[in-house]
Short mmCIF file of C-alpha atoms (C1' of nucleotides) and ligand atoms in Angstrom, two decimals:
data_model
loop_
_atom_site.label_atom_id
_atom_site.label_comp_id
_atom_site.label_asym_id
_atom_site.label_seq_id
_atom_site.Cartn_x
_atom_site.Cartn_y
_atom_site.Cartn_z
CA UNK F 1 -22.36 22.32 -18.08
CA UNK F 2 -19.87 21.06 -20.49
CA UNK F 3 -16.90 20.13 -18.62
CA UNK F 4 -16.40 23.01 -16.70
CA UNK F 5 -16.38 23.27 -12.93
CA UNK F 6 -19.42 22.71 -10.88
CA UNK F 7 -20.80 24.90 -8.65
CA UNK F 8 -21.38 23.63 -4.99
CA UNK F 9 -23.44 26.73 -3.91
CA UNK F 10 -27.28 26.55 -3.63
CA UNK F 11 -27.94 27.24 -7.40
CA UNK F 12 -28.79 30.91 -8.25
CA UNK F 13 -32.56 31.66 -7.83
CA UNK F 14 -32.99 28.63 -5.91
CA UNK F 15 -34.81 28.96 -2.49
CA UNK F 16 -33.86 26.98 0.68
CA UNK F 17 -37.05 24.89 1.68
CA UNK F 18 -39.04 27.50 3.52
CA UNK F 19 -42.54 28.25 4.06
CA UNK F 20 -42.14 31.82 2.11
CA UNK F 21 -39.90 31.80 -0.90
CA UNK F 22 -38.27 34.71 -1.35
CA UNK F 23 -35.19 35.94 -3.21
CA UNK F 24 -32.05 34.90 -1.04
CA UNK F 25 -28.71 36.84 -1.48
CA UNK F 26 -25.44 34.81 -1.77
CA UNK F 27 -24.37 35.86 1.50
CA UNK F 28 -27.61 34.95 3.29
CA UNK F 29 -27.65 31.55 1.48
CA UNK F 30 -25.65 28.48 3.18
CA UNK F 31 -24.49 30.44 6.09
CA UNK F 32 -22.35 27.71 7.21
CA UNK F 33 -21.08 26.44 4.21
CA UNK F 34 -20.09 30.07 3.21
CA UNK F 35 -18.81 30.29 6.77
CA UNK F 36 -16.55 27.68 6.24
CA UNK F 37 -14.96 29.16 3.07
CA UNK F 38 -14.46 32.15 4.84
CA UNK F 39 -12.59 30.36 7.84
CA UNK F 40 -10.62 28.41 5.48
CA UNK F 41 -10.04 31.39 3.03
CA UNK F 42 -9.02 33.76 6.41
CA UNK F 43 -6.55 31.25 7.51
CA UNK F 44 -5.17 30.47 4.13
CA UNK F 45 -4.87 33.56 2.50
CA UNK F 46 -6.73 32.51 -0.84
CA UNK F 47 -10.41 33.88 -1.68
CA UNK F 48 -13.37 32.35 -0.97
CA UNK F 49 -14.13 32.20 -4.57
CA UNK F 50 -10.97 29.97 -5.01
CA UNK F 51 -12.06 27.56 -2.19
CA UNK F 52 -15.59 27.35 -3.96
CA UNK F 53 -13.86 26.54 -7.28
CA UNK F 54 -11.65 24.05 -5.19
CA UNK F 55 -14.93 22.11 -4.09
CA UNK F 56 -16.33 22.11 -7.58
CA UNK F 57 -13.32 20.45 -9.01
CA UNK F 58 -13.48 17.86 -6.63
CA UNK F 59 -17.13 17.39 -6.71
CA UNK F 60 -16.73 16.73 -10.68
CA UNK F 61 -13.68 14.68 -9.87
CA UNK F 62 -15.01 12.27 -7.16
CA UNK F 63 -18.88 12.31 -7.11
CA UNK F 64 -20.75 10.03 -9.47
CA UNK F 65 -24.50 10.78 -10.77
CA UNK F 66 -26.60 9.48 -7.88
CA UNK F 67 -28.84 8.04 -10.25
CA UNK F 68 -26.90 5.69 -12.43
CA UNK F 69 -22.99 6.46 -11.45
CA UNK F 70 -22.21 8.25 -14.47
CA UNK F 71 -20.13 11.27 -14.53
CA UNK F 72 -22.04 14.39 -13.35
CA UNK F 73 -22.35 16.96 -15.88
CA UNK F 74 -24.27 19.81 -13.53
CA UNK F 75 -26.94 20.57 -11.36
CA UNK F 76 -30.00 19.39 -12.96
CA UNK F 77 -33.74 19.70 -11.90
CA UNK F 78 -32.65 19.96 -8.35
CA UNK F 79 -29.65 17.38 -8.17
CA UNK F 80 -26.40 17.09 -9.49
CA UNK F 81 -26.67 14.47 -12.09
CA UNK F 82 -25.34 12.97 -15.63
CA UNK F 83 -26.53 14.17 -18.92
CA UNK F 84 -28.31 11.45 -19.79
CA UNK F 85 -30.22 11.31 -16.28
CA UNK F 86 -30.91 14.77 -17.04
CA UNK F 87 -32.41 14.21 -20.66
CA UNK F 88 -34.24 11.02 -19.32
CA UNK F 89 -36.16 12.99 -16.48
CA UNK F 90 -37.01 15.58 -18.94
CA UNK F 91 -38.30 13.37 -21.90
CA UNK F 92 -40.24 11.21 -19.29
CA UNK F 93 -42.00 14.41 -17.58
CA UNK F 94 -42.48 16.43 -20.76
CA UNK F 95 -43.89 13.25 -22.97
CA UNK F 96 -46.00 12.04 -19.79
CA UNK F 97 -44.72 8.80 -19.90
CA UNK F 98 -45.87 6.17 -17.27
CA UNK F 99 -43.45 3.44 -17.20
CA UNK F 100 -44.15 0.29 -15.13
CA UNK F 101 -41.51 -2.07 -13.70
CA UNK F 102 -42.12 -5.67 -14.89
CA UNK F 103 -39.47 -6.89 -12.02
CA UNK F 104 -41.09 -5.59 -8.54
CA UNK F 105 -39.27 -2.10 -8.76
CA UNK F 106 -36.11 -3.08 -7.63
CA UNK F 107 -33.87 -3.26 -10.69
CA UNK F 108 -30.42 -1.84 -10.29
CA UNK F 109 -29.87 1.44 -11.98
CA UNK F 110 -26.37 1.99 -13.16
CA UNK F 111 -24.49 3.04 -16.17
CA UNK F 112 -24.81 -0.33 -18.05
CA UNK F 113 -28.22 -1.02 -16.93
CA UNK F 114 -29.97 2.04 -16.71
CA UNK F 115 -31.79 1.86 -19.97
CA UNK F 116 -33.33 -1.50 -18.89
CA UNK F 117 -35.91 -0.34 -16.79
CA UNK F 118 -37.26 3.15 -17.43
CA UNK F 119 -39.75 2.68 -14.63
CA UNK F 120 -36.85 2.02 -11.88
CA UNK F 121 -34.79 4.69 -13.43
CA UNK F 122 -37.30 7.52 -13.22
CA UNK F 123 -38.19 6.23 -9.50
CA UNK F 124 -34.45 6.42 -8.63
CA UNK F 125 -34.33 10.21 -10.17
CA UNK F 126 -37.57 11.38 -8.10
CA UNK F 127 -35.96 9.59 -4.78
CA UNK F 128 -32.72 11.18 -5.40
CA UNK F 129 -34.40 14.49 -5.36
CA UNK F 130 -35.20 15.47 -8.99
CA UNK F 131 -38.17 17.79 -9.10
CA UNK F 132 -41.03 17.56 -11.24
CA UNK F 133 -41.78 21.24 -11.10
CA UNK F 134 -38.18 21.89 -12.53
CA UNK F 135 -39.76 20.89 -15.90
CA UNK F 136 -41.44 23.85 -17.24
CA UNK F 137 -44.81 23.37 -18.91
CA UNK F 138 -44.31 26.52 -21.07
CA UNK F 139 -41.24 25.19 -22.27
CA UNK F 140 -39.58 28.48 -22.11
CA UNK F 141 -35.63 28.52 -22.16
CA UNK F 142 -32.94 29.82 -20.43
CA UNK F 143 -33.28 31.87 -17.05
CA UNK F 144 -32.89 30.73 -13.86
CA UNK F 145 -35.42 28.22 -12.12
CA UNK F 146 -37.23 29.38 -8.99
CA UNK F 147 -38.49 26.12 -7.56
CA UNK F 148 -37.60 24.93 -4.01
CA UNK F 149 -34.76 22.77 -4.29
CA UNK F 150 -32.93 20.45 -1.83
CA UNK F 151 -29.32 21.56 -0.30
CA UNK F 152 -26.69 20.13 -2.04
CA UNK F 153 -25.83 16.39 -1.34
CA UNK F 154 -22.85 14.65 -0.87
CA UNK F 155 -22.43 10.76 -0.62
CA UNK F 156 -22.19 9.63 2.77
CA UNK F 157 -18.32 8.43 2.32
CA UNK F 158 -17.73 12.09 1.70
CA UNK F 159 -19.87 13.40 5.05
CA UNK F 160 -18.29 13.28 8.53
CA UNK F 161 -20.26 11.18 11.25
CA UNK F 162 -20.64 14.08 13.31
CA UNK F 163 -24.62 13.90 13.38
CA UNK F 164 -24.32 10.25 14.68
CA UNK F 165 -22.09 10.48 17.46
CA UNK F 166 -18.34 11.41 16.57
CA UNK F 167 -17.89 15.10 17.30
CA UNK F 168 -15.76 17.63 15.13
CA UNK F 169 -14.03 20.35 16.50
CA UNK F 170 -16.80 22.50 17.00
CA UNK F 171 -15.96 26.38 16.68
CA UNK F 172 -13.49 25.97 13.83
CA UNK F 173 -15.86 25.34 11.41
CA UNK F 174 -19.10 26.85 12.49
CA UNK F 175 -22.57 25.05 12.52
CA UNK F 176 -25.83 25.59 10.23
CA UNK F 177 -24.39 24.08 7.22
CA UNK F 178 -26.94 23.00 4.48
CA UNK F 179 -25.15 20.15 3.67
CA UNK F 180 -26.61 16.66 3.69
CA UNK F 181 -25.50 13.18 2.75
CA UNK F 182 -26.86 11.82 -0.18
CA UNK F 183 -29.82 9.79 0.38
CA UNK F 184 -29.34 6.17 1.37
CA UNK F 185 -31.00 3.62 -0.85
CA UNK F 186 -34.49 3.69 -0.05
CA UNK F 187 -34.25 7.18 1.47
CA UNK F 188 -36.70 9.81 0.08
CA UNK F 189 -35.25 13.44 -0.09
CA UNK F 190 -37.22 15.52 2.24
CA UNK F 191 -37.16 19.29 2.27
CA UNK F 192 -34.55 20.30 4.87
CA UNK F 193 -35.39 21.11 8.49
CA UNK F 194 -33.74 23.64 10.52
CA UNK F 195 -33.78 21.41 13.39
CA UNK F 196 -31.55 19.02 11.36
CA UNK F 197 -27.94 18.53 12.82
CA UNK F 198 -25.60 19.88 10.41
CA UNK F 199 -23.19 17.75 8.84
CA UNK F 200 -19.63 18.72 7.82
CA UNK F 201 -18.29 17.07 5.01
CA UNK F 202 -15.26 14.92 5.67
CA UNK F 203 -13.54 16.24 2.59
CA UNK F 204 -13.62 19.90 3.66
CA UNK F 205 -12.81 18.79 7.39
CA UNK F 206 -9.95 16.97 6.03
CA UNK F 207 -8.63 19.87 3.63
CA UNK F 208 -9.15 22.45 6.49
CA UNK F 209 -6.94 19.99 9.02
CA UNK F 210 -3.71 20.29 6.62
CA UNK F 211 -4.11 23.99 6.34
CA UNK F 212 -1.53 24.56 9.11
CA UNK F 213 1.27 22.75 7.21
CA UNK F 214 1.61 25.77 5.01
CA UNK F 215 0.92 28.34 7.44
CA UNK F 216 4.14 30.50 8.48
CA UNK F 217 5.51 30.77 12.28
CA UNK F 218 6.33 34.11 13.47
CA UNK F 219 10.02 33.44 12.82
CA UNK F 220 9.30 32.15 9.27
CA UNK F 221 7.22 35.60 8.79
CA UNK F 222 10.39 37.65 9.66
CA UNK F 223 12.27 35.50 7.61
CA UNK F 224 10.26 36.21 4.70
CA UNK F 225 10.07 40.02 5.30
CA UNK F 226 13.97 39.70 5.57
CA UNK F 227 13.97 37.92 2.16
CA UNK F 228 11.72 40.60 1.04
CA UNK F 229 14.05 43.35 1.82
CA UNK F 230 16.63 41.14 0.31
CA UNK F 231 15.06 41.14 -2.71
CA UNK F 232 14.52 44.74 -2.91
CA UNK F 233 17.92 45.53 -2.19
CA UNK F 234 18.97 42.99 -5.12
CA UNK F 235 16.89 44.61 -7.60
CA UNK F 236 18.26 48.25 -6.68
CA UNK F 237 21.99 47.31 -6.41
CA UNK F 238 22.28 44.05 -7.93
CA UNK F 239 23.72 42.64 -5.19
CA UNK F 240 22.53 40.69 -2.04
CA UNK F 241 22.55 37.04 -0.25
CA UNK F 242 21.23 35.03 -2.95
CA UNK F 243 21.86 32.04 -1.16
CA UNK F 244 20.03 32.80 1.77
CA UNK F 245 17.00 33.56 -0.40
CA UNK F 246 17.10 30.23 -1.82
CA UNK F 247 17.26 28.59 1.44
CA UNK F 248 14.08 30.61 2.32
CA UNK F 249 12.38 29.59 -0.72
CA UNK F 250 13.29 26.14 -0.48
CA UNK F 251 11.60 25.97 3.02
CA UNK F 252 8.60 27.58 1.92
CA UNK F 253 8.41 25.05 -1.12
CA UNK F 254 8.81 22.31 1.07
CA UNK F 255 5.95 23.21 3.16
CA UNK F 256 3.73 23.52 0.14
CA UNK F 257 4.68 20.38 -1.05
CA UNK F 258 3.90 18.73 2.20
CA UNK F 259 0.67 20.57 2.25
CA UNK F 260 -0.28 19.23 -1.37
CA UNK F 261 0.67 15.75 -0.46
CA UNK F 262 -1.68 15.77 2.78
CA UNK F 263 -4.53 16.83 1.07
CA UNK F 264 -7.12 14.31 0.72
CA UNK F 265 -7.51 13.03 -2.54
CA UNK F 266 -4.32 14.35 -3.78
CA UNK F 267 -2.09 11.15 -3.47
CA UNK F 268 -4.84 9.47 -5.61
CA UNK F 269 -3.79 11.41 -8.66
CA UNK F 270 -1.14 9.89 -10.52
CA UNK F 271 2.24 11.35 -10.99
CA UNK F 272 2.06 11.93 -14.79
CA UNK F 273 -1.09 14.04 -14.08
"C1'" DG N 1 -22.96 44.82 -20.76
"C1'" DC N 2 -20.53 40.23 -20.04
"C1'" DC N 3 -20.82 35.94 -17.94
"C1'" DT N 4 -22.79 31.80 -15.61
"C1'" DC N 5 -25.60 28.06 -15.70
"C1'" DA N 6 -29.90 25.17 -15.84
"C1'" DG N 7 -33.49 25.18 -18.35
"C1'" DG N 8 -35.00 23.21 -23.62
"C1'" DG N 9 -34.27 21.49 -28.42
"C1'" DC N 10 -32.06 19.00 -32.01
"C1'" DC N 11 -30.60 14.90 -34.14
"C1'" DA N 12 -27.32 10.75 -34.89
"C1'" DG N 13 -26.92 6.52 -32.84
"C1'" DT N 14 -29.24 2.04 -31.04
"C1'" DG N 15 -32.07 -1.68 -30.72
"C1'" DC J 1 -40.32 3.98 -34.65
"C1'" DA J 2 -39.25 4.71 -29.81
"C1'" DC J 3 -35.65 5.88 -27.00
"C1'" DT J 4 -31.20 7.38 -25.82
"C1'" DG J 5 -27.51 10.82 -24.79
"C1'" DG J 6 -24.39 14.20 -26.22
"C1'" DC J 7 -24.41 18.74 -27.95
"C1'" DC J 8 -25.92 23.34 -28.85
"C1'" DC J 9 -29.05 27.42 -27.82
"C1'" DT J 10 -31.47 30.33 -24.74
"C1'" DG J 11 -32.03 33.61 -21.48
"C1'" DA J 12 -32.94 35.56 -16.20
"C1'" DG J 13 -30.10 36.60 -12.87
"C1'" DG J 14 -25.49 37.72 -10.85
"C1'" DC J 15 -21.21 40.38 -11.01
ZN1 ZN O 1 -27.10 9.29 -14.09
ZN1 ZN O 2 -37.70 -2.11 -12.81
#
DNA sequence: GCCTCAGGGCCAGTG
DNA sequence: CACTGGCCCTGAGGC
């Protein structure tokens, strides 16, 4: 990935952690994740693909590399990571490097310090979920990998605390999401278990919670129908109530702007942008 | 048949 | 000279 959006879905060809790996069609993967998109799409009138694309942009915009904090460049070896960590992991595994930490395996790994201790950096790559088996021994290029990979991860700040006590409005967003919080410091990535309580990303929930702001009431729908009829009339006879149409359009614009301003993260975008 | 994207390779830069 | 990291090529699978 070089600057483009990032796919939040389970990568193509990757299977969920199961005893018998098998090819999984898109609609069979991440059932709840897709269900969320379907619910949102149904209510907002936009396609599921548009929602997925929106997720990608959000992730690219707000989520740093879990290993060093640099900008994520894509999904590499089982996790979302930056280009440099991808290259580092590849070289380390391919060249069978065995780094040893001289400071007790507790060195910080950041953009500025990641070069200082390759041992701790490699350890962090593994702990955050990079897969050794994703490095191809035969070094063939292209295609899709078939190793089992973890569900996509989000940082704890973007994951709701639903599994730790605070309940969400169940029923609006269905359960079974294969979305987990990014592993905490020192927490190992383990294969997902079907018994795990699903956690809904706060970001998704927040976006979903403001969808109603641009929905139409029955009265508004009839107004829009009226405006539509007016527009047809205007096109046919070059006459009509232009002022009423402008008022309806103004009302819609107001709602859309209100909705935009209610979106999480939107207020962080500078006016110039 | 075209597109996507996660693999690998290359190479200029750095210490 | 080893290592880094950005960029490009490749090709299986999806649409
Ligand atoms: Zn990184
Ligand atoms: Zn170290």
